Structures are given as C-alpha cells and as structure tokens.
C-alpha cells in the first residue's frame, strides 16, 4: 500500500513537471516563434537534473534561456534573455547551473553594455571612407564638409543606413589647420553663422555635428553661443569630440536646448594595431562600468581593419553596438541621474 501511494505521488509530481514545462514552452513560442525551440534542450535540462534528486532547500532560482527580438537602433535583432524562474517553478526545483560539454551555462545579462563608434574625418580619403561605409550600419560616420568627394560619399553612407554627422572645422589651439571656413573665436557671430551654414549646406541626411579640431573654439562660451541657436532651430545635436579638457560644449549646448554629450575614448590617437586594440578594450571596460560609451576613430587602414575584427566579436562577449543618437540619450540620462544625487 505504501509503495502504491509513493507511486501515485510520483505520477502526480511528474504531471506537475510536465504542465509547468509546457506552459513555459508555449509562452516562449508565443513570444518568439520557432526561435524559442533553440532553447528547448536547456529548458528541458532544468526538469531533468543530471545528478540525482534536487534539494528544495537550495533556496536559489534556476534560470531559463530563450531567444527574444530586441530593437537596436532602427533594426531588430535576436538576443538571448534570461527568464528568472523563481515565481514560475515550485519549490522542488533546486538551484545550480546546468553543466555542458564546454563548462557551465551562466546567466546572460538582460541588457548588454552599449558602445557607439563614430568615424570622423570622413570624405577625404576615398578608399578608407568607402571601407568605413562597409562597416555595420550601427557605426556613425562624420563627414568633413570641404572635400569634393564628401557629398557623394555621404549620400552613399546614408543609403547604407549609417547615421551621419557634419564634422565642422573649428579653430584649434596651435598651428594646426582645420580647413576652409573654420569657425573662429576672433570672428563675429554673423561670420561664424555663415561658415556653419556653408558646412551644413555641403551635406545632407545628417542628424548632428561634431567638431573637427576646435580646441580653442570649443573652450570659448562666447564663441559657442554664436552658433547654438542655429543648431537648436535645426534640431541638430552636438557631439563634443573633446579635443581639450577646457571644453564648454555640453553646458552651453544644453543651455540652448541642443542635445549634447562628449566622447569617451579616442580609438586611434596612435595609429598602430596594438594601440587601437588597447583602446577598443578600454571602450569595453568603460561600457561595463558605465553602461554606455562613445568612441571616436578615423578612416585609416589600421582602424578599419581593427573595427572589422572587433565588430564580429563584441556581441558574443556581451556588448551591443548602437548608433550615436541612442548612445547620447542613454549617456545623458545617466549623467542627469548622477547630477541629481
């Protein structure tokens, strides 16, 4: 009689397992269709422990893995998310991760660290600019206004889905030549506005600007105020390339209602493969710490080669490449939260 009772209890327990399993499976299929079937072996493994009975006293929820669509920029990709099953599974399911042939399956973060990459100085070097355009569309491209080849290349980049900036020449500290029609601190507001309008009229399809050179211009509040009204009217944002520690771009821009934030990492100040790889790892480190990072590079052979390799690897390491505007919104929200503490 005792044996019959135990057998009946086991049957009921098995039915409970089956019911929970199929409820979860039907939910995953309803959300993501056939792609959820890829997670079936792992989900099943949660109900078939590999090492004998499971202790209810373990006190730790298992995790289930499924594939869900995630919107990134203007495109939709599939990403692995973790279902915390504490509220779904009864007490008889214990903790622990499921061993695999390659080790242990660990929970995947529900939101990957975000990295935006901007390639500026575009339009002069035609070969490397074309290679940059062939990079993933989530990379933002910033075009110099004055090269004759820039307008055509910018149109091509826009057709390929890249977010575009105008890389506006601005006055530096020192003898460097930023190029024709650069904004200068010694000019009156009307002339700087004329020069800004010239730069903007050279290109089309852009969402904002960033400064080319400009260490002197961007450190002058008075000079920046001459152009911010025009950017606000056009609803253009201003990415501060941060060519000087004394930059005033972000506070002045926000004062005028212009969306603005600063670059975090220069990828290729030193044009060597090892140095570029080091800077890309720095961008990853900062993204893990801060949640979102903006990196700037240039259309150079070593930089484009490194980005091709890096873009193919980062998602598997837990990073998501996003367009600049999305990164600016996330970074601004983080900065606002930190300022209010």
CSV table of C-alpha atoms in Angstrom, one decimal:
chain,number,residue,atom,x,y,z
A,1,UNK,CA,0.0,0.0,0.0
A,2,UNK,CA,2.8,2.4,0.9
A,3,UNK,CA,4.5,1.6,-2.4
A,4,UNK,CA,1.3,2.3,-4.3
A,5,UNK,CA,1.0,5.7,-2.5
A,6,UNK,CA,4.6,6.6,-3.4
A,7,UNK,CA,4.0,5.6,-7.0
A,8,UNK,CA,0.8,7.8,-7.2
A,9,UNK,CA,2.7,10.7,-5.7
A,10,UNK,CA,5.4,10.3,-8.2
A,11,UNK,CA,2.9,10.3,-11.0
A,12,UNK,CA,1.3,13.5,-9.8
A,13,UNK,CA,4.7,15.1,-9.4
A,14,UNK,CA,5.6,14.1,-13.0
A,15,UNK,CA,2.4,15.6,-14.2
A,16,UNK,CA,3.2,18.9,-12.4
A,17,UNK,CA,6.6,18.9,-14.1
A,18,UNK,CA,5.1,18.4,-17.5
A,19,UNK,CA,2.5,21.1,-17.0
A,20,UNK,CA,5.0,23.7,-16.0
A,21,UNK,CA,7.4,22.7,-18.8
A,22,UNK,CA,4.8,23.0,-21.5
A,23,UNK,CA,3.3,26.3,-20.1
A,24,UNK,CA,6.8,27.8,-20.3
A,25,UNK,CA,7.5,26.4,-23.7
A,26,UNK,CA,4.1,27.7,-25.2
A,27,UNK,CA,4.9,31.1,-23.7
A,28,UNK,CA,8.3,31.2,-25.3
A,29,UNK,CA,6.9,30.1,-28.7
A,30,UNK,CA,4.1,32.7,-28.5
A,31,UNK,CA,6.7,35.4,-27.9
A,32,UNK,CA,9.4,34.5,-30.4
A,33,UNK,CA,8.1,31.8,-32.6
A,34,UNK,CA,10.2,28.9,-33.8
A,35,UNK,CA,13.4,30.6,-32.5
A,36,UNK,CA,12.3,29.5,-29.0
A,37,UNK,CA,12.9,25.9,-30.0
A,38,UNK,CA,16.6,26.6,-29.9
A,39,UNK,CA,16.3,26.9,-26.1
A,40,UNK,CA,14.4,23.7,-25.7
A,41,UNK,CA,17.4,21.5,-24.7
A,42,UNK,CA,18.4,23.9,-21.9
A,43,UNK,CA,14.8,24.3,-20.7
A,44,UNK,CA,14.3,20.6,-20.7
A,45,UNK,CA,17.6,20.2,-18.7
A,46,UNK,CA,16.0,22.2,-15.9
A,47,UNK,CA,13.4,19.4,-15.5
A,48,UNK,CA,15.8,16.5,-15.8
A,49,UNK,CA,18.6,17.1,-13.2
A,50,UNK,CA,21.8,15.4,-14.1
A,51,UNK,CA,22.9,14.5,-10.6
A,52,UNK,CA,20.2,12.6,-8.7
A,53,UNK,CA,17.5,14.4,-6.7
A,54,UNK,CA,17.3,18.1,-6.2
A,55,UNK,CA,17.1,19.7,-2.8
A,56,UNK,CA,14.3,22.1,-2.2
A,57,UNK,CA,16.4,23.7,0.5
A,58,UNK,CA,18.8,25.1,-2.1
A,59,UNK,CA,16.9,28.3,-2.0
A,60,UNK,CA,18.1,29.6,-5.4
A,61,UNK,CA,16.0,30.0,-8.6
A,62,UNK,CA,17.1,28.4,-11.8
A,63,UNK,CA,17.3,30.3,-15.0
A,64,UNK,CA,15.8,29.5,-18.3
A,65,UNK,CA,17.1,30.8,-21.6
A,66,UNK,CA,15.1,31.8,-24.7
A,67,UNK,CA,15.6,34.0,-27.7
A,68,UNK,CA,13.5,37.2,-28.0
A,69,UNK,CA,13.5,40.0,-30.6
A,70,UNK,CA,15.4,43.1,-29.3
A,71,UNK,CA,15.2,46.5,-31.0
A,72,UNK,CA,18.6,48.1,-31.6
A,73,UNK,CA,18.6,51.4,-33.4
A,74,UNK,CA,16.4,51.1,-36.5
A,75,UNK,CA,16.9,47.3,-36.8
A,76,UNK,CA,15.6,44.3,-34.9
A,77,UNK,CA,18.0,41.6,-33.8
A,78,UNK,CA,17.6,38.5,-31.7
A,79,UNK,CA,19.1,38.4,-28.3
A,80,UNK,CA,19.4,35.8,-25.6
A,81,UNK,CA,17.5,36.8,-22.5
A,82,UNK,CA,17.3,35.2,-19.1
A,83,UNK,CA,14.0,34.1,-17.5
A,84,UNK,CA,14.3,34.2,-13.7
A,85,UNK,CA,12.1,31.3,-12.8
A,86,UNK,CA,11.7,31.9,-9.1
A,87,UNK,CA,8.0,32.8,-9.4
A,88,UNK,CA,7.3,30.1,-12.0
A,89,UNK,CA,8.8,27.0,-10.6
A,90,UNK,CA,7.6,25.2,-7.5
A,91,UNK,CA,9.9,24.5,-4.5
A,92,UNK,CA,11.0,21.1,-5.7
A,93,UNK,CA,13.2,22.7,-8.4
A,94,UNK,CA,16.6,23.4,-6.9
A,95,UNK,CA,19.4,25.8,-7.8
A,96,UNK,CA,22.5,25.3,-9.8
A,97,UNK,CA,23.5,25.8,-13.4
A,98,UNK,CA,23.5,23.1,-16.0
A,99,UNK,CA,26.8,21.6,-17.0
A,100,UNK,CA,27.6,21.4,-20.7
A,101,UNK,CA,30.5,19.9,-22.7
A,102,UNK,CA,32.2,23.3,-22.7
A,103,UNK,CA,31.7,24.0,-19.0
A,104,UNK,CA,28.8,25.7,-17.2
A,105,UNK,CA,26.0,27.7,-18.7
A,106,UNK,CA,25.9,31.0,-16.9
A,107,UNK,CA,23.1,33.6,-16.9
A,108,UNK,CA,23.4,36.1,-19.7
A,109,UNK,CA,22.9,39.8,-18.7
A,110,UNK,CA,19.5,41.0,-19.8
A,111,UNK,CA,21.0,44.2,-21.2
A,112,UNK,CA,24.4,44.3,-22.8
A,113,UNK,CA,26.8,47.2,-22.3
A,114,UNK,CA,26.3,49.7,-25.2
A,115,UNK,CA,29.1,51.1,-27.3
A,116,UNK,CA,28.7,53.7,-30.0
A,117,UNK,CA,31.6,54.2,-32.5
A,118,UNK,CA,31.9,57.4,-34.6
A,119,UNK,CA,34.3,57.5,-37.6
A,120,UNK,CA,35.1,61.2,-38.3
A,121,UNK,CA,37.3,62.9,-40.9
A,122,UNK,CA,35.3,61.0,-43.5
A,123,UNK,CA,35.2,62.1,-47.1
A,124,UNK,CA,38.9,62.9,-47.8
A,125,UNK,CA,40.5,59.5,-48.2
A,126,UNK,CA,38.1,57.9,-50.6
A,127,UNK,CA,39.4,54.3,-50.3
A,128,UNK,CA,39.3,54.2,-46.5
A,129,UNK,CA,36.0,56.2,-46.4
A,130,UNK,CA,34.4,53.5,-48.6
A,131,UNK,CA,35.7,50.8,-46.3
A,132,UNK,CA,34.2,52.6,-43.3
A,133,UNK,CA,30.9,52.8,-45.1
A,134,UNK,CA,31.0,49.0,-45.5
A,135,UNK,CA,31.2,48.6,-41.7
A,136,UNK,CA,28.0,47.7,-39.8
A,137,UNK,CA,25.3,50.4,-40.2
A,138,UNK,CA,25.2,51.0,-36.4
A,139,UNK,CA,28.6,52.8,-36.7
A,140,UNK,CA,28.0,56.6,-37.1
A,141,UNK,CA,30.0,58.4,-39.8
A,142,UNK,CA,31.0,62.1,-39.6
A,143,UNK,CA,32.0,63.8,-42.9
A,144,UNK,CA,34.2,66.8,-43.4
A,145,UNK,CA,32.3,69.3,-45.5
A,146,UNK,CA,35.0,70.6,-47.7
A,147,UNK,CA,36.5,67.7,-49.7
A,148,UNK,CA,34.9,67.5,-53.2
A,149,UNK,CA,34.3,63.8,-52.7
A,150,UNK,CA,32.5,64.2,-49.3
A,151,UNK,CA,28.9,64.9,-50.6
A,152,UNK,CA,28.8,61.8,-52.8
A,153,UNK,CA,30.3,59.5,-50.1
A,154,UNK,CA,27.9,60.9,-47.5
A,155,UNK,CA,24.9,60.1,-49.8
A,156,UNK,CA,26.2,56.5,-50.2
A,157,UNK,CA,26.7,56.2,-46.4
A,158,UNK,CA,23.1,57.4,-45.8
A,159,UNK,CA,21.8,54.8,-48.3
A,160,UNK,CA,23.7,52.1,-46.5
A,161,UNK,CA,21.9,53.0,-43.3
A,162,UNK,CA,24.6,54.9,-41.3
A,163,UNK,CA,23.7,57.8,-39.1
A,164,UNK,CA,25.6,60.9,-40.4
A,165,UNK,CA,27.3,63.9,-38.8
A,166,UNK,CA,28.9,67.0,-40.2
A,167,UNK,CA,32.4,67.3,-39.0
A,168,UNK,CA,32.5,71.1,-38.7
A,169,UNK,CA,36.0,72.7,-38.8
A,170,UNK,CA,36.8,74.8,-35.7
A,171,UNK,CA,39.7,76.8,-34.5
A,172,UNK,CA,42.4,74.8,-32.7
A,173,UNK,CA,45.0,75.9,-30.1
A,174,UNK,CA,48.3,75.9,-32.0
A,175,UNK,CA,49.2,75.9,-35.7
A,176,UNK,CA,47.1,73.0,-37.0
A,177,UNK,CA,45.0,73.9,-40.0
A,178,UNK,CA,41.3,72.8,-39.5
A,179,UNK,CA,40.5,73.5,-43.2
A,180,UNK,CA,38.5,76.2,-45.0
A,181,UNK,CA,35.6,78.0,-43.4
A,182,UNK,CA,36.5,77.0,-39.9
A,183,UNK,CA,34.7,78.6,-37.0
A,184,UNK,CA,37.0,81.0,-35.2
A,185,UNK,CA,36.8,82.9,-31.8
A,186,UNK,CA,38.0,86.1,-33.4
A,187,UNK,CA,35.1,86.3,-35.9
A,188,UNK,CA,31.8,88.0,-35.2
A,189,UNK,CA,28.6,85.9,-34.8
A,190,UNK,CA,27.4,86.7,-38.3
A,191,UNK,CA,30.5,85.3,-40.0
A,192,UNK,CA,30.6,82.2,-37.9
A,193,UNK,CA,27.0,81.5,-38.7
A,194,UNK,CA,27.7,82.0,-42.4
A,195,UNK,CA,30.6,79.5,-42.1
A,196,UNK,CA,28.4,77.0,-40.2
A,197,UNK,CA,25.7,77.3,-42.8
A,198,UNK,CA,28.2,76.7,-45.6
A,199,UNK,CA,29.4,73.4,-43.8
A,200,UNK,CA,25.8,72.2,-43.3
A,201,UNK,CA,24.8,73.0,-46.9
A,202,UNK,CA,27.5,70.8,-48.3
A,203,UNK,CA,26.0,67.6,-47.0
A,204,UNK,CA,22.5,66.1,-46.4
A,205,UNK,CA,20.9,63.4,-44.3
A,206,UNK,CA,22.8,64.3,-41.1
A,207,UNK,CA,21.5,64.3,-37.5
A,208,UNK,CA,24.1,66.5,-35.9
A,209,UNK,CA,27.6,67.8,-35.8
A,210,UNK,CA,30.9,67.3,-34.1
A,211,UNK,CA,34.0,69.5,-34.0
A,212,UNK,CA,37.0,68.9,-36.3
A,213,UNK,CA,40.0,70.2,-34.3
A,214,UNK,CA,38.4,73.1,-32.3
A,215,UNK,CA,40.3,73.1,-29.0
A,216,UNK,CA,40.2,76.9,-28.9
A,217,UNK,CA,36.7,77.4,-30.3
A,218,UNK,CA,35.1,74.8,-28.0
A,219,UNK,CA,36.7,76.3,-24.9
A,220,UNK,CA,35.0,79.7,-25.5
A,221,UNK,CA,31.5,80.0,-24.2
A,222,UNK,CA,31.0,83.3,-26.1
A,223,UNK,CA,32.0,81.7,-29.4
A,224,UNK,CA,29.8,78.6,-28.9
A,225,UNK,CA,26.8,80.8,-28.1
A,226,UNK,CA,27.1,82.4,-31.6
A,227,UNK,CA,26.1,79.1,-33.2
A,228,UNK,CA,23.9,77.2,-30.7
A,229,UNK,CA,20.7,79.0,-31.8
A,230,UNK,CA,21.2,77.8,-35.3
A,231,UNK,CA,21.7,74.2,-34.2
A,232,UNK,CA,18.6,74.4,-31.9
A,233,UNK,CA,16.5,75.7,-34.8
A,234,UNK,CA,17.6,72.8,-37.0
A,235,UNK,CA,17.2,70.3,-34.1
A,236,UNK,CA,20.8,69.1,-34.6
A,237,UNK,CA,22.8,67.6,-31.8
A,238,UNK,CA,26.4,68.5,-31.0
A,239,UNK,CA,28.8,65.6,-30.1
A,240,UNK,CA,31.8,67.1,-28.4
A,241,UNK,CA,34.9,65.4,-29.7
A,242,UNK,CA,36.7,66.7,-26.6
A,243,UNK,CA,39.9,68.0,-28.1
A,244,UNK,CA,40.5,70.0,-25.0
A,245,UNK,CA,40.0,69.4,-21.3
A,246,UNK,CA,38.6,73.0,-21.1
A,247,UNK,CA,35.7,72.4,-23.5
A,248,UNK,CA,32.4,74.2,-22.8
A,249,UNK,CA,30.3,72.4,-25.5
A,250,UNK,CA,28.0,70.4,-23.3
A,251,UNK,CA,26.9,73.1,-20.8
A,252,UNK,CA,26.4,75.7,-23.5
A,253,UNK,CA,24.6,73.3,-25.8
A,254,UNK,CA,22.2,72.2,-23.1
A,255,UNK,CA,21.6,75.8,-22.1
A,256,UNK,CA,20.2,76.4,-25.6
A,257,UNK,CA,18.2,73.1,-25.8
A,258,UNK,CA,20.7,71.4,-28.0
A,259,UNK,CA,21.3,67.7,-27.3
A,260,UNK,CA,24.9,67.2,-26.4
A,261,UNK,CA,27.4,64.9,-24.7
A,262,UNK,CA,31.1,64.1,-25.0
A,263,UNK,CA,33.3,61.5,-26.5
A,264,UNK,CA,34.8,58.9,-24.0
A,265,UNK,CA,37.6,57.2,-26.0
A,266,UNK,CA,39.8,58.1,-28.9
A,267,UNK,CA,40.4,54.8,-30.7
A,268,UNK,CA,43.4,55.7,-32.8
A,269,UNK,CA,45.4,58.5,-31.4
A,270,UNK,CA,48.3,56.2,-32.0
A,271,UNK,CA,48.0,54.6,-35.4
A,272,UNK,CA,49.2,51.1,-34.7
A,273,UNK,CA,47.2,47.8,-34.5
A,274,UNK,CA,48.2,47.1,-30.9
A,275,UNK,CA,47.4,50.6,-29.7
A,276,UNK,CA,44.0,50.5,-31.4
A,277,UNK,CA,43.1,47.1,-29.9
A,278,UNK,CA,44.1,48.5,-26.5
A,279,UNK,CA,41.7,51.5,-26.9
A,280,UNK,CA,38.9,49.2,-28.0
A,281,UNK,CA,39.4,47.1,-24.9
A,282,UNK,CA,39.3,50.4,-22.9
A,283,UNK,CA,35.9,51.2,-24.5
A,284,UNK,CA,34.7,47.8,-23.4
A,285,UNK,CA,35.9,48.3,-19.9
A,286,UNK,CA,34.2,51.7,-19.6
A,287,UNK,CA,31.0,50.3,-21.1
A,288,UNK,CA,30.9,47.6,-18.4
A,289,UNK,CA,31.3,50.2,-15.7
A,290,UNK,CA,29.0,52.9,-17.1
A,291,UNK,CA,26.6,51.1,-19.3
A,292,UNK,CA,27.2,53.1,-22.4
A,293,UNK,CA,30.4,54.6,-24.1
A,294,UNK,CA,31.1,56.7,-27.1
A,295,UNK,CA,34.3,56.1,-29.0
A,296,UNK,CA,35.8,58.1,-32.0
A,297,UNK,CA,38.2,56.8,-34.7
A,298,UNK,CA,39.3,57.8,-38.2
A,299,UNK,CA,39.2,56.3,-41.6
A,300,UNK,CA,42.6,54.8,-41.5
A,301,UNK,CA,43.6,51.3,-42.7
A,302,UNK,CA,44.6,50.0,-39.3
A,303,UNK,CA,41.5,51.4,-37.6
A,304,UNK,CA,39.1,49.9,-40.2
A,305,UNK,CA,40.9,46.6,-40.1
A,306,UNK,CA,40.6,46.5,-36.3
A,307,UNK,CA,36.9,47.5,-36.4
A,308,UNK,CA,36.1,44.7,-38.8
A,309,UNK,CA,37.6,42.2,-36.4
A,310,UNK,CA,36.1,43.8,-33.3
A,311,UNK,CA,32.6,44.2,-34.7
A,312,UNK,CA,32.5,40.5,-35.4
A,313,UNK,CA,33.4,39.6,-31.8
A,314,UNK,CA,31.8,42.0,-29.4
A,315,UNK,CA,28.2,40.6,-29.3
A,316,UNK,CA,29.5,37.2,-28.2
A,317,UNK,CA,31.3,39.0,-25.3
A,318,UNK,CA,28.2,40.8,-24.1
A,319,UNK,CA,28.4,44.2,-25.9
A,320,UNK,CA,25.9,45.9,-28.2
A,321,UNK,CA,26.9,48.3,-30.9
A,322,UNK,CA,24.5,51.2,-31.2
A,323,UNK,CA,24.1,54.4,-33.2
A,324,UNK,CA,25.4,57.6,-31.7
A,325,UNK,CA,22.0,59.2,-31.1
A,326,UNK,CA,20.9,56.3,-29.0
A,327,UNK,CA,24.1,56.4,-27.0
A,328,UNK,CA,23.7,60.1,-26.4
A,329,UNK,CA,20.3,59.6,-25.0
A,330,UNK,CA,21.4,56.9,-22.7
A,331,UNK,CA,24.5,58.8,-21.6
A,332,UNK,CA,22.6,62.0,-21.0
A,333,UNK,CA,20.0,60.1,-18.9
A,334,UNK,CA,22.9,58.6,-16.8
A,335,UNK,CA,24.6,62.0,-16.4
A,336,UNK,CA,21.2,63.5,-15.3
A,337,UNK,CA,20.7,60.8,-12.7
A,338,UNK,CA,24.2,61.2,-11.3
A,339,UNK,CA,23.8,65.0,-11.1
A,340,UNK,CA,20.6,64.7,-9.2
A,341,UNK,CA,22.1,62.5,-6.4
